[in-house]
Coordinates of C-alpha atoms in Angstrom, one line a residue:
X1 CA 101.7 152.1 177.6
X2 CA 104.6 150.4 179.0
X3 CA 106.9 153.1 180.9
X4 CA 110.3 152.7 182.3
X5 CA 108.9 152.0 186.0
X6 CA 106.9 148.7 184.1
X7 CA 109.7 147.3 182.4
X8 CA 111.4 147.4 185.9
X9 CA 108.4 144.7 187.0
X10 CA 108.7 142.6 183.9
X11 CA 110.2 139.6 186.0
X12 CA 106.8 139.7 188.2
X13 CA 104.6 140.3 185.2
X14 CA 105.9 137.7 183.5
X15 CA 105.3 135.4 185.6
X16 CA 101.4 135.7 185.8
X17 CA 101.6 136.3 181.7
X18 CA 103.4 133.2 181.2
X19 CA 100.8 130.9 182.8
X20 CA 97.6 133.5 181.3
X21 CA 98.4 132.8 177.8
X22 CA 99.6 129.4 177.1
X23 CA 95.9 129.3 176.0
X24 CA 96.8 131.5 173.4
X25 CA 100.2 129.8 172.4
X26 CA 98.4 126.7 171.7
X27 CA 95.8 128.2 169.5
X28 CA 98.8 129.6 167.6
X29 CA 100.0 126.4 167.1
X30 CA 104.0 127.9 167.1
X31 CA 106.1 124.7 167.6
X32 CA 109.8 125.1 166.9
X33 CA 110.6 127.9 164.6
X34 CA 114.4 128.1 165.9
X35 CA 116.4 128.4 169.3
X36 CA 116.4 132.2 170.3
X37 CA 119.2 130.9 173.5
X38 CA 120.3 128.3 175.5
X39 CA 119.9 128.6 179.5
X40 CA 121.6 125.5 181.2
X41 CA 119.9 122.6 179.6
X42 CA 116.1 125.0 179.1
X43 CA 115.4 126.0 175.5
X44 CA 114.0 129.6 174.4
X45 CA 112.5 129.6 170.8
X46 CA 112.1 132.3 168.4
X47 CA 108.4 131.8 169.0
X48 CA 108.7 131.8 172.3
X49 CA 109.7 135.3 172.1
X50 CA 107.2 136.2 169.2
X51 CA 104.4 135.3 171.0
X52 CA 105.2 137.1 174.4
X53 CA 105.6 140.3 172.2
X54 CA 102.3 140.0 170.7
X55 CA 100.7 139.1 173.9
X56 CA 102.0 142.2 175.4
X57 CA 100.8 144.5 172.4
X58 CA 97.5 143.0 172.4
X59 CA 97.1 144.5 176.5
X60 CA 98.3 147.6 174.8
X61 CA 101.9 147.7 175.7
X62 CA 104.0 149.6 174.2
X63 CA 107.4 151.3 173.4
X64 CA 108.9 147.7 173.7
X65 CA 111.5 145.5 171.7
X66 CA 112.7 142.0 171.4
X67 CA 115.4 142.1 173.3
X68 CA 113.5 143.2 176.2
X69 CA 110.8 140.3 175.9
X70 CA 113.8 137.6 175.6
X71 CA 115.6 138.5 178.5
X72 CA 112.4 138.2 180.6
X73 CA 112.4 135.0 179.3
X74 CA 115.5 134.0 180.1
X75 CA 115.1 135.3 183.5
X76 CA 111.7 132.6 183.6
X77 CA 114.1 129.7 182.2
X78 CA 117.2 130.0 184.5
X79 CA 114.6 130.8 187.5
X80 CA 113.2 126.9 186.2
X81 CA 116.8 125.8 185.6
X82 CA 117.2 126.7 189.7
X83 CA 114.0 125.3 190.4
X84 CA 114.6 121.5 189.2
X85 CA 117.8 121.5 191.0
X86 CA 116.2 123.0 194.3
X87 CA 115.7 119.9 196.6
X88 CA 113.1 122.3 198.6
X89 CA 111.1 122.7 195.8
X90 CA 108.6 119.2 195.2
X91 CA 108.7 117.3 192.0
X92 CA 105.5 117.5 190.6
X93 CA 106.3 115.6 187.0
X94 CA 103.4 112.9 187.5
X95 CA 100.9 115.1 188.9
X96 CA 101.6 117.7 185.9
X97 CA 101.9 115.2 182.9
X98 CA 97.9 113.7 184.9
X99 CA 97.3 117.6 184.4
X100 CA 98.2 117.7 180.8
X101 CA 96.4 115.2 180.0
X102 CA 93.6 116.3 181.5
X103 CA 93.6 119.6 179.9
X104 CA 94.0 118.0 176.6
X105 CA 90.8 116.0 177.2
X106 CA 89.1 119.0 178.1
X107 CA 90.5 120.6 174.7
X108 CA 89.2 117.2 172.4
X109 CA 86.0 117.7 174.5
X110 CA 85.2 120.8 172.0
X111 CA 86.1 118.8 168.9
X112 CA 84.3 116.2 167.1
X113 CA 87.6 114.0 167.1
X114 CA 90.8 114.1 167.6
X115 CA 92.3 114.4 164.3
X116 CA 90.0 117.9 163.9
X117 CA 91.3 119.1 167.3
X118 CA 95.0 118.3 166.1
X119 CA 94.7 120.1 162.6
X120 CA 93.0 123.0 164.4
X121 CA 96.2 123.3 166.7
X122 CA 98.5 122.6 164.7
X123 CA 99.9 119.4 165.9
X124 CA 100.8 116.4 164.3
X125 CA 100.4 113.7 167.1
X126 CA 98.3 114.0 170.5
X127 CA 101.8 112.7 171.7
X128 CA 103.2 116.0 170.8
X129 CA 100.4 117.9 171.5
X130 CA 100.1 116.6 175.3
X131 CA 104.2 117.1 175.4
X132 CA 103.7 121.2 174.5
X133 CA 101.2 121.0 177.0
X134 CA 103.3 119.3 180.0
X135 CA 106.3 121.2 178.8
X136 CA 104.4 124.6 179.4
X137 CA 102.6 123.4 182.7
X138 CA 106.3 122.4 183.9
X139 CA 108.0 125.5 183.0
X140 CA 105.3 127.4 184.7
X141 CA 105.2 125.5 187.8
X142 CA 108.8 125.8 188.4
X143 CA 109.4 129.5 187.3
X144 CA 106.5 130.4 189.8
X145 CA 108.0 128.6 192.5
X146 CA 111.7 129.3 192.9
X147 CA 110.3 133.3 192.2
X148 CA 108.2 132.7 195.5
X149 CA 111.0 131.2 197.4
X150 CA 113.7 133.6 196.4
X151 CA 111.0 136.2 197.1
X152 CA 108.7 134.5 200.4
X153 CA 110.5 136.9 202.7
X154 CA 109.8 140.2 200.9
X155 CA 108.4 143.1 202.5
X156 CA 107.8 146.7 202.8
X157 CA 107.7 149.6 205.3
X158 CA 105.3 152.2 205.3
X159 CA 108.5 154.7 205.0
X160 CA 109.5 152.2 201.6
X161 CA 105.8 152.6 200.6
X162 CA 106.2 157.0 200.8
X163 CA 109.4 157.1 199.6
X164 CA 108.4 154.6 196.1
X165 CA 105.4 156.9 195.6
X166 CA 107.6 160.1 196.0
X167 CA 109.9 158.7 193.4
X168 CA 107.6 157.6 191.0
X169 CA 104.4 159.3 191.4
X170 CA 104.7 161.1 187.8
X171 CA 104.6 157.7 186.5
X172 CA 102.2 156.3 188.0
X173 CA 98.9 155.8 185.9
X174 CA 95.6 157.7 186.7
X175 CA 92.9 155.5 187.9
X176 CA 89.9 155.1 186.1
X177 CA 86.3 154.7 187.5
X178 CA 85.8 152.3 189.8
X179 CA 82.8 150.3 191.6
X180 CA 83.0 147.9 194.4
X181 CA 80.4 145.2 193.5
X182 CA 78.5 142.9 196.0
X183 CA 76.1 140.0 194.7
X184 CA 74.1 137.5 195.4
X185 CA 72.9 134.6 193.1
X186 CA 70.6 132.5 192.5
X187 CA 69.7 129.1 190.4
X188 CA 66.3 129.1 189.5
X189 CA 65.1 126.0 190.9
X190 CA 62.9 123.0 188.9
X191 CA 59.6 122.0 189.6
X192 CA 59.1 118.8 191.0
X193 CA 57.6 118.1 187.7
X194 CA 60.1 119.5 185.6
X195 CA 62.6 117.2 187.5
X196 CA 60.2 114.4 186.2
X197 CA 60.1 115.2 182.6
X198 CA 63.8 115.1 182.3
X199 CA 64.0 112.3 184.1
X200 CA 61.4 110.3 182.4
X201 CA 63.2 111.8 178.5
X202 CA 65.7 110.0 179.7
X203 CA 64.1 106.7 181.0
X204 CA 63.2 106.2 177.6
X205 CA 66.2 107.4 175.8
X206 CA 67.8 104.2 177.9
X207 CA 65.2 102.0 176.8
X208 CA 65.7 103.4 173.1
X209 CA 69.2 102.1 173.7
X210 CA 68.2 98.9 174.9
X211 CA 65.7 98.2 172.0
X212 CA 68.9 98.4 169.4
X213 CA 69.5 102.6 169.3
X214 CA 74.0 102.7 169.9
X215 CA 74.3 105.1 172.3
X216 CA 76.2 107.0 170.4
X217 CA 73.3 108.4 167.9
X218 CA 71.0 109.1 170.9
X219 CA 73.8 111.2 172.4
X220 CA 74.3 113.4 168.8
X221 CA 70.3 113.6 168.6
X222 CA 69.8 114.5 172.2
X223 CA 72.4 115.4 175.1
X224 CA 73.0 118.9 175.7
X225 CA 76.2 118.8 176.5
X226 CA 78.1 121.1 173.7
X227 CA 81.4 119.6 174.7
X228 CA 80.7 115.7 173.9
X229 CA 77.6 115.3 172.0
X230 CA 79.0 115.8 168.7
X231 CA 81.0 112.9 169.7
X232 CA 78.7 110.7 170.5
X233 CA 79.0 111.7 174.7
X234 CA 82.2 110.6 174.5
X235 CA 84.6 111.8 177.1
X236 CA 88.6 109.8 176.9
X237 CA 91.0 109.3 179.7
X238 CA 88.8 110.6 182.6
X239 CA 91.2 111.3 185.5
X240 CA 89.8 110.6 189.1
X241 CA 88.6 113.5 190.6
X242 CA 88.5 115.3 187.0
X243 CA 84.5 115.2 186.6
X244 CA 81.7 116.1 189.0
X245 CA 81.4 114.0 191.8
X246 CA 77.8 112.6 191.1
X247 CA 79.1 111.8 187.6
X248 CA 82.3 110.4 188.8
X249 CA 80.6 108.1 191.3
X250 CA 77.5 106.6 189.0
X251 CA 80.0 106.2 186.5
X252 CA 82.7 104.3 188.1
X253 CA 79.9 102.0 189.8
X254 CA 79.2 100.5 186.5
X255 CA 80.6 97.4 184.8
X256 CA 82.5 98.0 181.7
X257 CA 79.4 98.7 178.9
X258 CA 76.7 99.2 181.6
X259 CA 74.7 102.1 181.5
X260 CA 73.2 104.2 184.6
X261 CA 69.6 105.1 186.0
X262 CA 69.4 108.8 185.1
X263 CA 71.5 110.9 187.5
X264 CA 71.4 114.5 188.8
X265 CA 74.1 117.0 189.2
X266 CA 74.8 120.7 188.9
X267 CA 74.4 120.8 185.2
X268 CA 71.3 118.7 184.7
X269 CA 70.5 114.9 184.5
X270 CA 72.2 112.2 183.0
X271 CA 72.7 108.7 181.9
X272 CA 76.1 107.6 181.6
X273 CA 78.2 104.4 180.5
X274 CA 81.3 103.6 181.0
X275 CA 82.9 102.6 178.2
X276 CA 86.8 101.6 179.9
X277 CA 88.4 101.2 182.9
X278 CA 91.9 101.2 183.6
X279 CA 93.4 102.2 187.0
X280 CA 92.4 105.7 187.9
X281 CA 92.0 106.4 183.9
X282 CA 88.3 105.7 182.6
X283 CA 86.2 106.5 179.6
X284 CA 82.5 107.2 179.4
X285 CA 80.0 108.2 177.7
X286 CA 76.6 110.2 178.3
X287 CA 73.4 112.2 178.0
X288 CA 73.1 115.5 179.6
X289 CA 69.6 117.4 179.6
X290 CA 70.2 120.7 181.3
X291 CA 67.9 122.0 184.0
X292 CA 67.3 124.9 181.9
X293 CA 64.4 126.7 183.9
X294 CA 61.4 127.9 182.7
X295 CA 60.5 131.2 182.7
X296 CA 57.6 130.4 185.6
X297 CA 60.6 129.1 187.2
X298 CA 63.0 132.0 186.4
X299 CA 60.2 134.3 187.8
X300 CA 59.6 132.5 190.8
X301 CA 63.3 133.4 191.7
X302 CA 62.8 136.7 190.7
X303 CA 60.1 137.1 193.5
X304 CA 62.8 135.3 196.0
X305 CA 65.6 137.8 195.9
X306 CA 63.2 140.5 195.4
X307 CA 61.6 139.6 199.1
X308 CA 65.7 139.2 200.3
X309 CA 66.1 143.2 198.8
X310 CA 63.2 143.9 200.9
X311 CA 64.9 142.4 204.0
X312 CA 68.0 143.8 203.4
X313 CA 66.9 147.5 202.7
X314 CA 64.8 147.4 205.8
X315 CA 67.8 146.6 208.2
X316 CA 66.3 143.1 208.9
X317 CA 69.5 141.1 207.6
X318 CA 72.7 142.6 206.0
X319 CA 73.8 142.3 202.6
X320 CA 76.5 140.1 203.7
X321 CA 74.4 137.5 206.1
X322 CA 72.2 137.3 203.0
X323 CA 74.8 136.3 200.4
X324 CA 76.6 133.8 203.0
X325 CA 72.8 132.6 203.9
X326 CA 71.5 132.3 200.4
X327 CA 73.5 132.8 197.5
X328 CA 74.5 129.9 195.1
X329 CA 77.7 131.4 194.2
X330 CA 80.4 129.7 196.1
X331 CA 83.1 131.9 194.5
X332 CA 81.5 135.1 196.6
X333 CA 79.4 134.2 199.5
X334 CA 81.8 133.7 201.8
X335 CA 83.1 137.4 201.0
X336 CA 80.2 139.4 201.9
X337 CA 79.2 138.7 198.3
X338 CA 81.7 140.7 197.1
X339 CA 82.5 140.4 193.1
X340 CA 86.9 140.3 193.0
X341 CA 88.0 142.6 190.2
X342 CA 90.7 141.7 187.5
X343 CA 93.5 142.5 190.3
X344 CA 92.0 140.1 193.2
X345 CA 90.9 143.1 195.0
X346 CA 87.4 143.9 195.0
X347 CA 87.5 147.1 192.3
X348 CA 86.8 146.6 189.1
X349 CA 87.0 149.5 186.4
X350 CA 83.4 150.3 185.6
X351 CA 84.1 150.1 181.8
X352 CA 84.7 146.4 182.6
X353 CA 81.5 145.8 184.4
X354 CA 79.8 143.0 182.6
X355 CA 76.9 144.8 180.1
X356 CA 73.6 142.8 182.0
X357 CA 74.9 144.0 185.2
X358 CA 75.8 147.6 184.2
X359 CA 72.3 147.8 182.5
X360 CA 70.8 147.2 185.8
X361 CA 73.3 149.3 187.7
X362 CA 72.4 152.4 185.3
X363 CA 71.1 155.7 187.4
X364 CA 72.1 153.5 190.7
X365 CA 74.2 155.1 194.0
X366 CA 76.7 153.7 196.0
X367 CA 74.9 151.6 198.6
X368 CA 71.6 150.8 196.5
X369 CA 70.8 147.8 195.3
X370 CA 69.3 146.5 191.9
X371 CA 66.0 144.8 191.5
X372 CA 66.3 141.1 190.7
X373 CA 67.2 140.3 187.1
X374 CA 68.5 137.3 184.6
X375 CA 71.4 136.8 184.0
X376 CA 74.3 133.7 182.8
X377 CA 76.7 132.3 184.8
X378 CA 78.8 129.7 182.9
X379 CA 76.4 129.0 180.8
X380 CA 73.9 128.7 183.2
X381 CA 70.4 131.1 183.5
X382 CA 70.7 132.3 187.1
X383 CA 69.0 135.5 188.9
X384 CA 71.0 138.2 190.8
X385 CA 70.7 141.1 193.1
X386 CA 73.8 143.4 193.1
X387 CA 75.1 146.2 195.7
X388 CA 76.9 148.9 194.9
X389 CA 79.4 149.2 197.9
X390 CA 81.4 151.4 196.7
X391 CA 82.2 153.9 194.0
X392 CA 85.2 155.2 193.3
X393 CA 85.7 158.2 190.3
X394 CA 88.7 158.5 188.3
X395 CA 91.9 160.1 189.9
X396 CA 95.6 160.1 190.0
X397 CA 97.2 157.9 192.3
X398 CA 97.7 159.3 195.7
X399 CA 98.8 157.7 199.3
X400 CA 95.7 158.7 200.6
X401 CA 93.4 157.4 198.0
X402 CA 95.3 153.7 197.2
X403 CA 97.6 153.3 200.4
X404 CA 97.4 149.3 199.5
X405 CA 97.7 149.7 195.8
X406 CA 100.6 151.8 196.3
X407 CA 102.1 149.1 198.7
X408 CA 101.6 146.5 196.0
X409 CA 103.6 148.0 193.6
X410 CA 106.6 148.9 195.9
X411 CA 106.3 144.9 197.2
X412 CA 106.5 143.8 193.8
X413 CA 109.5 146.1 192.4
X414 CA 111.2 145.4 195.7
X415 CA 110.3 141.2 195.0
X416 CA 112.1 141.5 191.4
X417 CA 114.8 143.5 193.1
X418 CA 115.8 140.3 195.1
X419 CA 115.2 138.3 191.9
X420 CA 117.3 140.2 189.5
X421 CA 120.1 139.9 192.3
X422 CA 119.4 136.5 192.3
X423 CA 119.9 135.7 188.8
X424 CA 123.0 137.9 188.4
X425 CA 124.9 135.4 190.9
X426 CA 124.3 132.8 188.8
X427 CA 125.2 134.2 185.7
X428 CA 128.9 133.3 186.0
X429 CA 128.2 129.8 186.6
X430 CA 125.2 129.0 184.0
X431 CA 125.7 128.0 180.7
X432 CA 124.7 130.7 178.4
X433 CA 124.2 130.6 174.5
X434 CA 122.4 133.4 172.9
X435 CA 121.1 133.5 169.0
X436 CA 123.6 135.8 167.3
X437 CA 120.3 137.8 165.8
X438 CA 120.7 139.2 169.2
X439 CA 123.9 140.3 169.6
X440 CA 122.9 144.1 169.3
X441 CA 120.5 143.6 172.8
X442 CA 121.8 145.9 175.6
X443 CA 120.2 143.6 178.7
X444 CA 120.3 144.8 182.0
X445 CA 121.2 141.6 182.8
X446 CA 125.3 140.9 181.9
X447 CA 123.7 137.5 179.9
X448 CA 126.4 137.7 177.4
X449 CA 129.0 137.5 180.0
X450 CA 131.0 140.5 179.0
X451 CA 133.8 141.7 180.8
X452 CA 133.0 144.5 183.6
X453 CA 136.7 145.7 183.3
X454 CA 136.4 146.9 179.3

């Protein structure tokens, strides 16, 4: 439920919402449906608006109305309005339209072709496709950064911390359960001879080719790769630096047509052609077999962290030393292993815990550890060991209890403080048109430049 205390944070919110579901807008496929106001020279759409709403009501906000969700966004678009005319803030235009495109590659990646993709989305052109794309990418890069330097100097007091939990501790929502997760992680590794076998598939998959077989057929027959092999392994307009570097590196060491040994990287093994070159643009084609282990080699993993458990629970290494020493997953072994919830702290709501994990967490303590078991990291069979460092039952917010949750919220209302003040300065100054549909809004805002002296 969205109280009165959360609709003061909306500016803040937004921000992180914005850039979380233009996903979401795309899938829609809402293009222009009408001009909801005028900000400057930046557009807001009726869809615009429409689609916040319903992103808001599908995290289970509540007690909320239009006018609400369109003056957050044109708080967003005058904050970008600033932003392009803020010589502190960098032009990034080429480095995001190289980003759009590269996320619409990524997007045709899941389609047979093009046209499919474009009909699923909505779109009548890729031109306007990558367009909605760079439009959104820009809009969010430039809202984001004139809120952090309007806001880069905000802080709080412990005595501003106590005195925002006095005020607004009945509104403050009650904590659910909560565990503090610690892992570490494993890819099962391939037999020497497994490594062979693909290798060798592959070997003659490239003489296939050779013989008179396109390339294309043996990728839609073979590679593994759900992204591409549909079409025919085909990946278009491969940015530098946009691909794995042993992929990027066999691929761009081949002539034009030319087709690699096979290659290894994290995902498997490969053969790959390039197909064009153009500057740092390129297209290519391939084969992926995974290294999908066996289960001889999914056990012999097993038996790995099992023996690290044993080290571990008899004081011989620490949980953390372990996961910096031996776990595969770069995202937590530098952390002491430590799993970040939703929040970017390290508690996540036990409802939320993953169901393989809270299988093997079932009947488990704070400070005891699970028995090795299989799990899937993107898309991948791994192995996984996982502390429970902390555990936390439901309760009501108190200073005691969530001191640095507490904090967070008082930074962030005192953040949109500064940037409401900010946008009211420039209200006088800004050109302002707003849909007449909305002329019954009260904003908090004076967006319709009223007079103060009614």
């Amino acid at each position: 439920m969205i109280n009165k205390l959360k609709i003061t944070f909306l500016v803040g919110v937004f921000m992180m919402m914005f850039s979380g579901h233009i996903q979401a807008q795309l899938q829609q496929g809402q293009l222009v449906d009408g001009i909801a106001a005028v900000i400057g020279d930046e557009i807001v759409l009726e869809s615009d608006v429409e689609e916040n709403l319903n992103y808001a009501k599908q995290q289970g906000a509540s007690n909320i109305d239009k006018c609400e969700f369109l003056e957050n966004l044109l708080n967003n678009k005058l904050l970008v309005y600033e932003a392009k005319k803020d010589t502190l803030i960098e032009n990034r235009s080429v480095a995001i339209k190289e980003q759009a495109n590269a996320k619409y590659n990524q997007m045709l990646s899941q389609f047979p072709d093009e046209k499919t993709m474009l009909t699923a989305y909505k779109f009548r052109t890729a031109y306007e496709m990558k367009n909605a794309i760079e439009k959104m990418d820009t809009d969010t890069y430039y809202g984001q950064s004139k809120y952090q330097r309007i806001t880069e100097k905000a802080d709080v007091t412990p005595n501003e911390v106590t005195d925002f939990y006095n005020k607004h501790k009945l509104q403050l929502p009650e904590i659910k359960d909560e565990v503090s997760l610690a892992q570490i992680m494993m890819y099962p590794k391939l037999t020497e001879a497994h490594k062979q076998e693909l290798i060798d598939k592959l070997k003659k998959i490239k003489q296939d080719i050779a013989g008179g077989e396109t390339f294309e057929s043996q990728a839609r027959i073979y590679s593994e790769d759900e992204g591409s092999a549909a079409n025919g392994g085909l990946y278009k307009n491969i940015n530098r630096g946009q691909m794995v570097k042993s992929f990027e590196a066999t691929a761009l060491n081949l002539q034009e047509g030319e087709i690699s040994d096979p290659v290894e990287s994290e995902f498997g093994y490969h053969i790959i052609q390039l197909v064009r070159r153009s500057g740092k643009i390129y297209d290519a084609r391939h084969i992926l077999l995974k290294s999908t282990p066996t289960e001889e080699e999914i056990t012999s993993a097993k038996k790995k962290l099992d023996s690290i458990k044993t080290l571990i629970v008899d004081g011989k290494i620490t949980f953390k030393d372990a996961a910096f020493k031996y776990s595969d997953d770069k995202r937590t072994k530098f952390n002491a292993g430590l799993i970040p919830g939703a929040d970017g702290s390290s508690k996540i709501e036990r409802e939320s815990v993953p169901g393989t994990i809270s299988y093997e967490l079932a009947g488990l303590n704070k400070g005891d550890i699970t028995n090795a078991f299989e799990d899937e990291d993107s898309r991948r069979k791994v192995v996984k060991i996982v502390k429970i460092e902390d555990a936390i039952p439901s309760h009501q917010i108190t200073l005691e209890t969530d001191y640095d949750r507490i904090k967070q919220m008082a930074l962030n209302k005192k953040r949109d403080e500064m940037v409401g003040k900010f946008i009211n300065s420039k209200l006088s100054t800004t050109f302002i048109s707003i849909d007449s549909r909305y002329d019954s809004c009260q904003f908090r805002s004076n967006w319709k430049k009223e007079s103060l002296t009614k």
